[in-house]
Coordinates of C-alpha atoms (C1' of nucleotides) in Angstrom, one line a residue:
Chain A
X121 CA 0.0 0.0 0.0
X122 CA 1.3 3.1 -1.2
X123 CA 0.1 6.8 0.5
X124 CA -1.9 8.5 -1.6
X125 CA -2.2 11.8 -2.7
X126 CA -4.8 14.5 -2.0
X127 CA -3.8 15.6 -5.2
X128 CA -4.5 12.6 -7.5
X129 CA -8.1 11.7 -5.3
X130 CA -9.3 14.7 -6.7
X131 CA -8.2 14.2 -10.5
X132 CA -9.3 10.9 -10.3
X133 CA -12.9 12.5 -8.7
X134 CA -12.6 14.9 -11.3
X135 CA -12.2 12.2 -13.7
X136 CA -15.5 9.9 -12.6
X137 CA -17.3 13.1 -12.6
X138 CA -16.7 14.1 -16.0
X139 CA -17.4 10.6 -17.0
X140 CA -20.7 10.3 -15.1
X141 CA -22.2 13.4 -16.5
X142 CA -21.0 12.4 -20.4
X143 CA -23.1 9.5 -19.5
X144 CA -25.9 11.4 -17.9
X145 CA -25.9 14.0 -21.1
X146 CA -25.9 10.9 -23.8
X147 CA -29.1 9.3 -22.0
X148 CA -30.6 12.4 -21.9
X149 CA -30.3 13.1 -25.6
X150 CA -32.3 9.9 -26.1
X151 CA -34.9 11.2 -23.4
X152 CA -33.5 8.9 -21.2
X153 CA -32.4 8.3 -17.6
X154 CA -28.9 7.0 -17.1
X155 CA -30.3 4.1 -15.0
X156 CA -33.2 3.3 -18.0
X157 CA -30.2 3.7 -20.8
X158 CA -27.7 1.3 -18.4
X159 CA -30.6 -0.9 -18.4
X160 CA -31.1 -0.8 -22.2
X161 CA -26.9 -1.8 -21.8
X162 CA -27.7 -5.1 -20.5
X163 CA -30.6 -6.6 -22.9
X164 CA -28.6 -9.8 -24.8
X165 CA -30.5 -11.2 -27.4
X166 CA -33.4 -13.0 -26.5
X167 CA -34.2 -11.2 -23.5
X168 CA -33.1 -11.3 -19.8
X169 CA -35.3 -12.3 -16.6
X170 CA -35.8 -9.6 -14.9
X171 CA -34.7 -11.3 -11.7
X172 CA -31.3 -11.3 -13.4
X173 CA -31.3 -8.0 -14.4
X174 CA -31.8 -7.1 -10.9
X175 CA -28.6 -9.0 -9.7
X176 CA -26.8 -7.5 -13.0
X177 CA -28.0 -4.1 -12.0
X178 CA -27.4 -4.7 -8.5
X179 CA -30.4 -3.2 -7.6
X180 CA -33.9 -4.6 -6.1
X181 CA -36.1 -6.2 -8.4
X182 CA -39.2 -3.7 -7.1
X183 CA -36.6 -1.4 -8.9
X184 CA -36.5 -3.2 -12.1
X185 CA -39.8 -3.5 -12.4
X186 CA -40.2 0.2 -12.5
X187 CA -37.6 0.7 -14.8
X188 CA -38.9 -1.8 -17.5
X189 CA -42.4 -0.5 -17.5
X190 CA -41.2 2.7 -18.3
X191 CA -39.2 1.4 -20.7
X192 CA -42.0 -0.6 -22.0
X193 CA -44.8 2.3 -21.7
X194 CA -42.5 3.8 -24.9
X195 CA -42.3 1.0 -26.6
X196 CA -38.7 0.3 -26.0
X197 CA -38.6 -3.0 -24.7
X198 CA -41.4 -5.7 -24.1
X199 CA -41.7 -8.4 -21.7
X200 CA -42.0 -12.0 -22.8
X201 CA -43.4 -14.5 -21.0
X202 CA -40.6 -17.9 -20.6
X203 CA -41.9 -20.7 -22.1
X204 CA -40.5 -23.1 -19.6
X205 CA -41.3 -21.3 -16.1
X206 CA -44.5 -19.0 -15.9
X207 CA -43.5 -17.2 -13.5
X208 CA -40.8 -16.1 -15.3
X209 CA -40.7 -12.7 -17.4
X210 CA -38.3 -12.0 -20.3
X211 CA -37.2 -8.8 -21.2
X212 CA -36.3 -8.1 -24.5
X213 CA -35.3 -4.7 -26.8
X214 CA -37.6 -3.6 -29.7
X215 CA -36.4 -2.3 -32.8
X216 CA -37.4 1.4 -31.4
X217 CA -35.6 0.0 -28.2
X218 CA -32.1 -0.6 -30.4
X219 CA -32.5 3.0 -32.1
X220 CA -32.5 4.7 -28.7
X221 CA -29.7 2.5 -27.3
X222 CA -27.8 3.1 -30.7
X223 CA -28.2 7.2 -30.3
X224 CA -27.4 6.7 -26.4
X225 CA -24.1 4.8 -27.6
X226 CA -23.5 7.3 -30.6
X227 CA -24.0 10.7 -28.1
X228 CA -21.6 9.4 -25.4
X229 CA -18.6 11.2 -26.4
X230 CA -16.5 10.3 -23.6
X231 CA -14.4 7.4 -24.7
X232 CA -13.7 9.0 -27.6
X233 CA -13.3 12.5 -26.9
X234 CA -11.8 12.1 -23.6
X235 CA -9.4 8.7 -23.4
X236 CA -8.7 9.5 -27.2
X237 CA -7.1 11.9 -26.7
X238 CA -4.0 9.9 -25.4
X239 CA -2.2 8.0 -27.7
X240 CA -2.3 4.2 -28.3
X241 CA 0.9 3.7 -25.8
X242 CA -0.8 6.2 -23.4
X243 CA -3.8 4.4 -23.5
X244 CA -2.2 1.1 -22.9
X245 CA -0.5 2.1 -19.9
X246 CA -4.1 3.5 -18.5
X247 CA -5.2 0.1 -19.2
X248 CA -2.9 -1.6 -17.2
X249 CA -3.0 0.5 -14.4
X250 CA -6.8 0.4 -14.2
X251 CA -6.5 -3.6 -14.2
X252 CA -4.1 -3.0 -11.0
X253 CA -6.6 -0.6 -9.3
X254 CA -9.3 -2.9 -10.1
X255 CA -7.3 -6.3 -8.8
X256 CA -9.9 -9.0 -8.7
X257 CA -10.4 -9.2 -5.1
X258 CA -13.9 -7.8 -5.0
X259 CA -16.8 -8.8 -7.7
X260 CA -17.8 -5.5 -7.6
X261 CA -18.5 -1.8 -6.3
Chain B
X59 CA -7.4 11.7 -31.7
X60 CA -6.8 7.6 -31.3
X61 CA -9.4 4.7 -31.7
X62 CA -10.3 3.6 -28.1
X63 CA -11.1 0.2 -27.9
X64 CA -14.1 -1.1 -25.9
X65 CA -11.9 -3.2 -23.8
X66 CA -10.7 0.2 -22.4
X67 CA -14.0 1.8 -22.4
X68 CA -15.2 -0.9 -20.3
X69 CA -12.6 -0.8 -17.5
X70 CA -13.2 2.8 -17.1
X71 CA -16.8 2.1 -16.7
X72 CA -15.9 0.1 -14.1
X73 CA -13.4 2.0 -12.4
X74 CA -15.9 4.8 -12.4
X75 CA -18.6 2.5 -11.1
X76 CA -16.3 1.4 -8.6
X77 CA -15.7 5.1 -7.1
X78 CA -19.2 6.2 -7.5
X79 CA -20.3 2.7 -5.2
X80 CA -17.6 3.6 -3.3
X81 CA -18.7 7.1 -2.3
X82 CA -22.2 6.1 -1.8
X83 CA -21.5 3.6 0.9
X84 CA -19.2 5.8 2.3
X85 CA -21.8 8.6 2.8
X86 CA -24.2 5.7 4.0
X87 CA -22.1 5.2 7.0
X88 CA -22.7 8.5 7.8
X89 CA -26.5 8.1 6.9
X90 CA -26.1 10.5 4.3
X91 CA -26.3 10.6 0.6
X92 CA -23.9 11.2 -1.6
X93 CA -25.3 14.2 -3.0
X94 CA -25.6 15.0 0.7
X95 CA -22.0 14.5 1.9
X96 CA -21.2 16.1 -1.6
X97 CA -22.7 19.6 -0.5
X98 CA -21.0 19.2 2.3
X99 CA -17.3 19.1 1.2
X100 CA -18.3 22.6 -0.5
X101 CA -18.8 24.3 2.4
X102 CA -15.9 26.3 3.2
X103 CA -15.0 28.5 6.2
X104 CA -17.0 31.0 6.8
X105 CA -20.0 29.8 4.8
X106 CA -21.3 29.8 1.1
X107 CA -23.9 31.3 -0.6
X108 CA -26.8 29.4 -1.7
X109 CA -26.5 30.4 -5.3
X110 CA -22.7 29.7 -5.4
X111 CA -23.2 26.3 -4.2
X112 CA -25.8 25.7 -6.8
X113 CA -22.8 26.4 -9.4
X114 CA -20.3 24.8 -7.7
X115 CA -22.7 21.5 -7.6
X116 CA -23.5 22.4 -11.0
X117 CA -27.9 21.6 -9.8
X118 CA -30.5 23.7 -9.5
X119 CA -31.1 26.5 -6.8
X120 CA -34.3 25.1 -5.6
X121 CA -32.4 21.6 -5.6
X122 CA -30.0 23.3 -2.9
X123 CA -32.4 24.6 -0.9
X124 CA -33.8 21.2 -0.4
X125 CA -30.9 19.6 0.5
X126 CA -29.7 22.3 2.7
X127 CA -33.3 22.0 4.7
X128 CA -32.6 18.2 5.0
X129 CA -29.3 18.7 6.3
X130 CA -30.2 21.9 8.6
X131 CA -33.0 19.4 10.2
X132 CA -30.5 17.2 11.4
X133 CA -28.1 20.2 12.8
X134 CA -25.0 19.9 9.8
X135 CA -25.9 23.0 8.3
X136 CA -27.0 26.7 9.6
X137 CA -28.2 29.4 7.2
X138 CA -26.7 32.2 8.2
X139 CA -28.0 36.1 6.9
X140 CA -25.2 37.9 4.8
X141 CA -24.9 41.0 6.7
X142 CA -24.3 42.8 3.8
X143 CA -27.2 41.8 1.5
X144 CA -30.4 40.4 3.8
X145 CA -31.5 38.3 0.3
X146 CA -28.7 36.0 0.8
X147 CA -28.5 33.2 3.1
X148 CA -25.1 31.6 3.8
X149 CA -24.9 28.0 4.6
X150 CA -22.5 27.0 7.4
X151 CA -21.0 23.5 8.5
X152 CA -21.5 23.1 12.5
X153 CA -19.4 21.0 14.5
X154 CA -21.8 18.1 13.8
X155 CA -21.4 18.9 10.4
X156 CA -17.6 18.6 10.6
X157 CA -17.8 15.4 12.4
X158 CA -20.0 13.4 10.2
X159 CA -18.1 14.7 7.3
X160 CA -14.8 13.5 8.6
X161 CA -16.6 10.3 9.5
X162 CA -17.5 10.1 5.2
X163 CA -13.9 10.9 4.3
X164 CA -12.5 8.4 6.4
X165 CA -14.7 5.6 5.5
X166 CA -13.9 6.6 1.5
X167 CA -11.6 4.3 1.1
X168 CA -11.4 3.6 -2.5
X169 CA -8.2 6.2 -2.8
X170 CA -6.0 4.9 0.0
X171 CA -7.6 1.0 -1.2
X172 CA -7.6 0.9 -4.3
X173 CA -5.0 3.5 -5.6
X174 CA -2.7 2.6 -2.8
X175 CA -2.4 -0.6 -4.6
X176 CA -0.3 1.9 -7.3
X177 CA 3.0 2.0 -6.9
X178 CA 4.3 5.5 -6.5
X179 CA 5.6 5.7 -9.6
X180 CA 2.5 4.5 -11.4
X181 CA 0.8 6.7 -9.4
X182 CA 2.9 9.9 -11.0
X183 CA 1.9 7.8 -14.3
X184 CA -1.7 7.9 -14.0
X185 CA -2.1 11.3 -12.8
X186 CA -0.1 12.4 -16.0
X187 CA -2.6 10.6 -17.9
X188 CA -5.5 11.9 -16.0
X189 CA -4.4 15.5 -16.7
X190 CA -4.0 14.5 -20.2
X191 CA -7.7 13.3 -20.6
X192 CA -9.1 16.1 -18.3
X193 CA -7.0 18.3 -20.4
X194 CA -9.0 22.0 -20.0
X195 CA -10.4 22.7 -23.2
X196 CA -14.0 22.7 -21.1
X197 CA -14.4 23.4 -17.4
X198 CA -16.3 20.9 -16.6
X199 CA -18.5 17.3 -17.3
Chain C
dT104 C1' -36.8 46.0 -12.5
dA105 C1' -33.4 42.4 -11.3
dT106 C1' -31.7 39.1 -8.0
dT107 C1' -31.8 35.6 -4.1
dG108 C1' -33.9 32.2 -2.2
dT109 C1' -38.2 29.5 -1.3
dT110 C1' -42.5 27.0 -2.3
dA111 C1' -45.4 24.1 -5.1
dT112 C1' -45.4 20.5 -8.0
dA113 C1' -44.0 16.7 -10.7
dC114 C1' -41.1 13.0 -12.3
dT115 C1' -37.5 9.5 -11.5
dC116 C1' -34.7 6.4 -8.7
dT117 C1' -34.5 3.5 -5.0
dA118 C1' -35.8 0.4 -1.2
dT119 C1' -39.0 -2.3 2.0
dA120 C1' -43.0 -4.9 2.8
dA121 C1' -47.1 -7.1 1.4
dC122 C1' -49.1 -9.6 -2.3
dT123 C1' -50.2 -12.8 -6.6
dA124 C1' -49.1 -16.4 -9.5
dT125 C1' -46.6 -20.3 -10.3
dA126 C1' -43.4 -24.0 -9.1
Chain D
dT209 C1' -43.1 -24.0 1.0
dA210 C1' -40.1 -21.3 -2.1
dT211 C1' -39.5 -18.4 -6.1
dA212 C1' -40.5 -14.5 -9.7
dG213 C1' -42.5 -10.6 -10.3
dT214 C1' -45.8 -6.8 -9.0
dT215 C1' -48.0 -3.3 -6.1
dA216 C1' -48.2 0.0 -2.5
dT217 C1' -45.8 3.1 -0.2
dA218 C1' -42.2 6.2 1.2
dG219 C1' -38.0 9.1 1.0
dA220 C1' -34.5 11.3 -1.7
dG221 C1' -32.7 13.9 -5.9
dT222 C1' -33.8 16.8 -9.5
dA223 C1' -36.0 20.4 -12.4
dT224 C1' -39.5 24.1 -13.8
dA225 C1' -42.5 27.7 -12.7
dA226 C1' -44.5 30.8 -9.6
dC227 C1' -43.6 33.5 -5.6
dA228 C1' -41.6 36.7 -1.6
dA229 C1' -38.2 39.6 0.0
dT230 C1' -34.6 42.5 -0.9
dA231 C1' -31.6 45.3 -3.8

DNA sequence: TATTGTTATACTCTATAACTATA
DNA sequence: TATAGTTATAGAGTATAACAATA
């Protein structure tokens, strides 16, 4: 354990902060929430249980339901009922649900306005160093 | 400008979620919010206007006013008249207020925890980078 | 008239507890 | 009985618009 600086706490604060509000901005320019456009994030292919999506989310599932049938009241996502388990409810992305995700995607500048703005050694090195700060002792948060 | 590859797009994501979770427990263990705690490392000396704060947190002034009532009701916070000009209110940190705050910063531990696992050196290395991605071209988000 | 802060209102995020349907 | 999801409810964050007090 190294001491660390006052000085790079705040960068990297400074950092996240610029990074969550990108994120914020690019939802918003889809209408979204960040929390609906993360949710829009985790949608595979045919559809997740919204159990899962909970876990994934790390959030309650009261939560998650919420979020989908807002999601759902425009048309961006539907819920499908698994074939195998009825108590089980699938949800998967529309074709309005992909547009909105794609313009989310498309409007979040950060990646590429921010981190490209190092070059590709640069940008290795971050990586590297973020894969030491983020050891894998913890799963998550 | 260099391509950024979604590899490195995704460990920033989670670094950032990392912090942000971080932050939010932290300010739990005070039984605070982090937009809570957050107004609270902004309060300087001898006080701050309400208006200033509502740049500084970059929200809206009716948004401060709410969290300064919620914090004033549990005795953090005192609005305190600008002698000069009775319109504004300056918001104070009491001694409670600078307990629980010191209580937040020291359970914060994602600098000492998860930086700390940076060598010194790496640590001069990634705050080079992070001024090079924060570079100031815009003040802010 | 312009500015500072508040109030009223509304929407979203989030969680807890109680509930329904299914297994 | 246990599980998946919903509903009811509540508190917090946030913004807009209307308002009061002061400049």
């Amino acid at each position: 354990m190294t001491e660390v600086t006052d000085a790079l706490a705040q960068q990297v604060w400074d950092f996240v902060y610029a990074h969550d509000a990108a994120y914020d901005r690019a939802a918003q320019t889809a209408g979204l929430s960040a929390a609906q456009a993360c949710l829009l994030e985790h949608l595979a292919g045919d559809g997740r249980a919204m159990g899962d999506l909970a876990e994934e989310l790390l959030c309650d599932a009261s939560n998650v339901t919420q979020l989908v049938s807002r999601l759902e009241a425009r048309g961006l996502v539907a819920r499908v009922p698994d074939p195998t388990d009825r108590r089980i409810k699938r949800v998967s992305i529309t074709t309005a649900g992909r547009r909105v995700r794609r313009t989310v995607r498309q409007a979040f500048e950060f990646p590429s306005e921010r981190l490209g703005l190092l070059t590709e050694q640069e940008q290795r090195q971050l990586s590297e160093l973020l894969a030491k700060v983020l050891a894998p002792d913890r799963p998550l948060g």
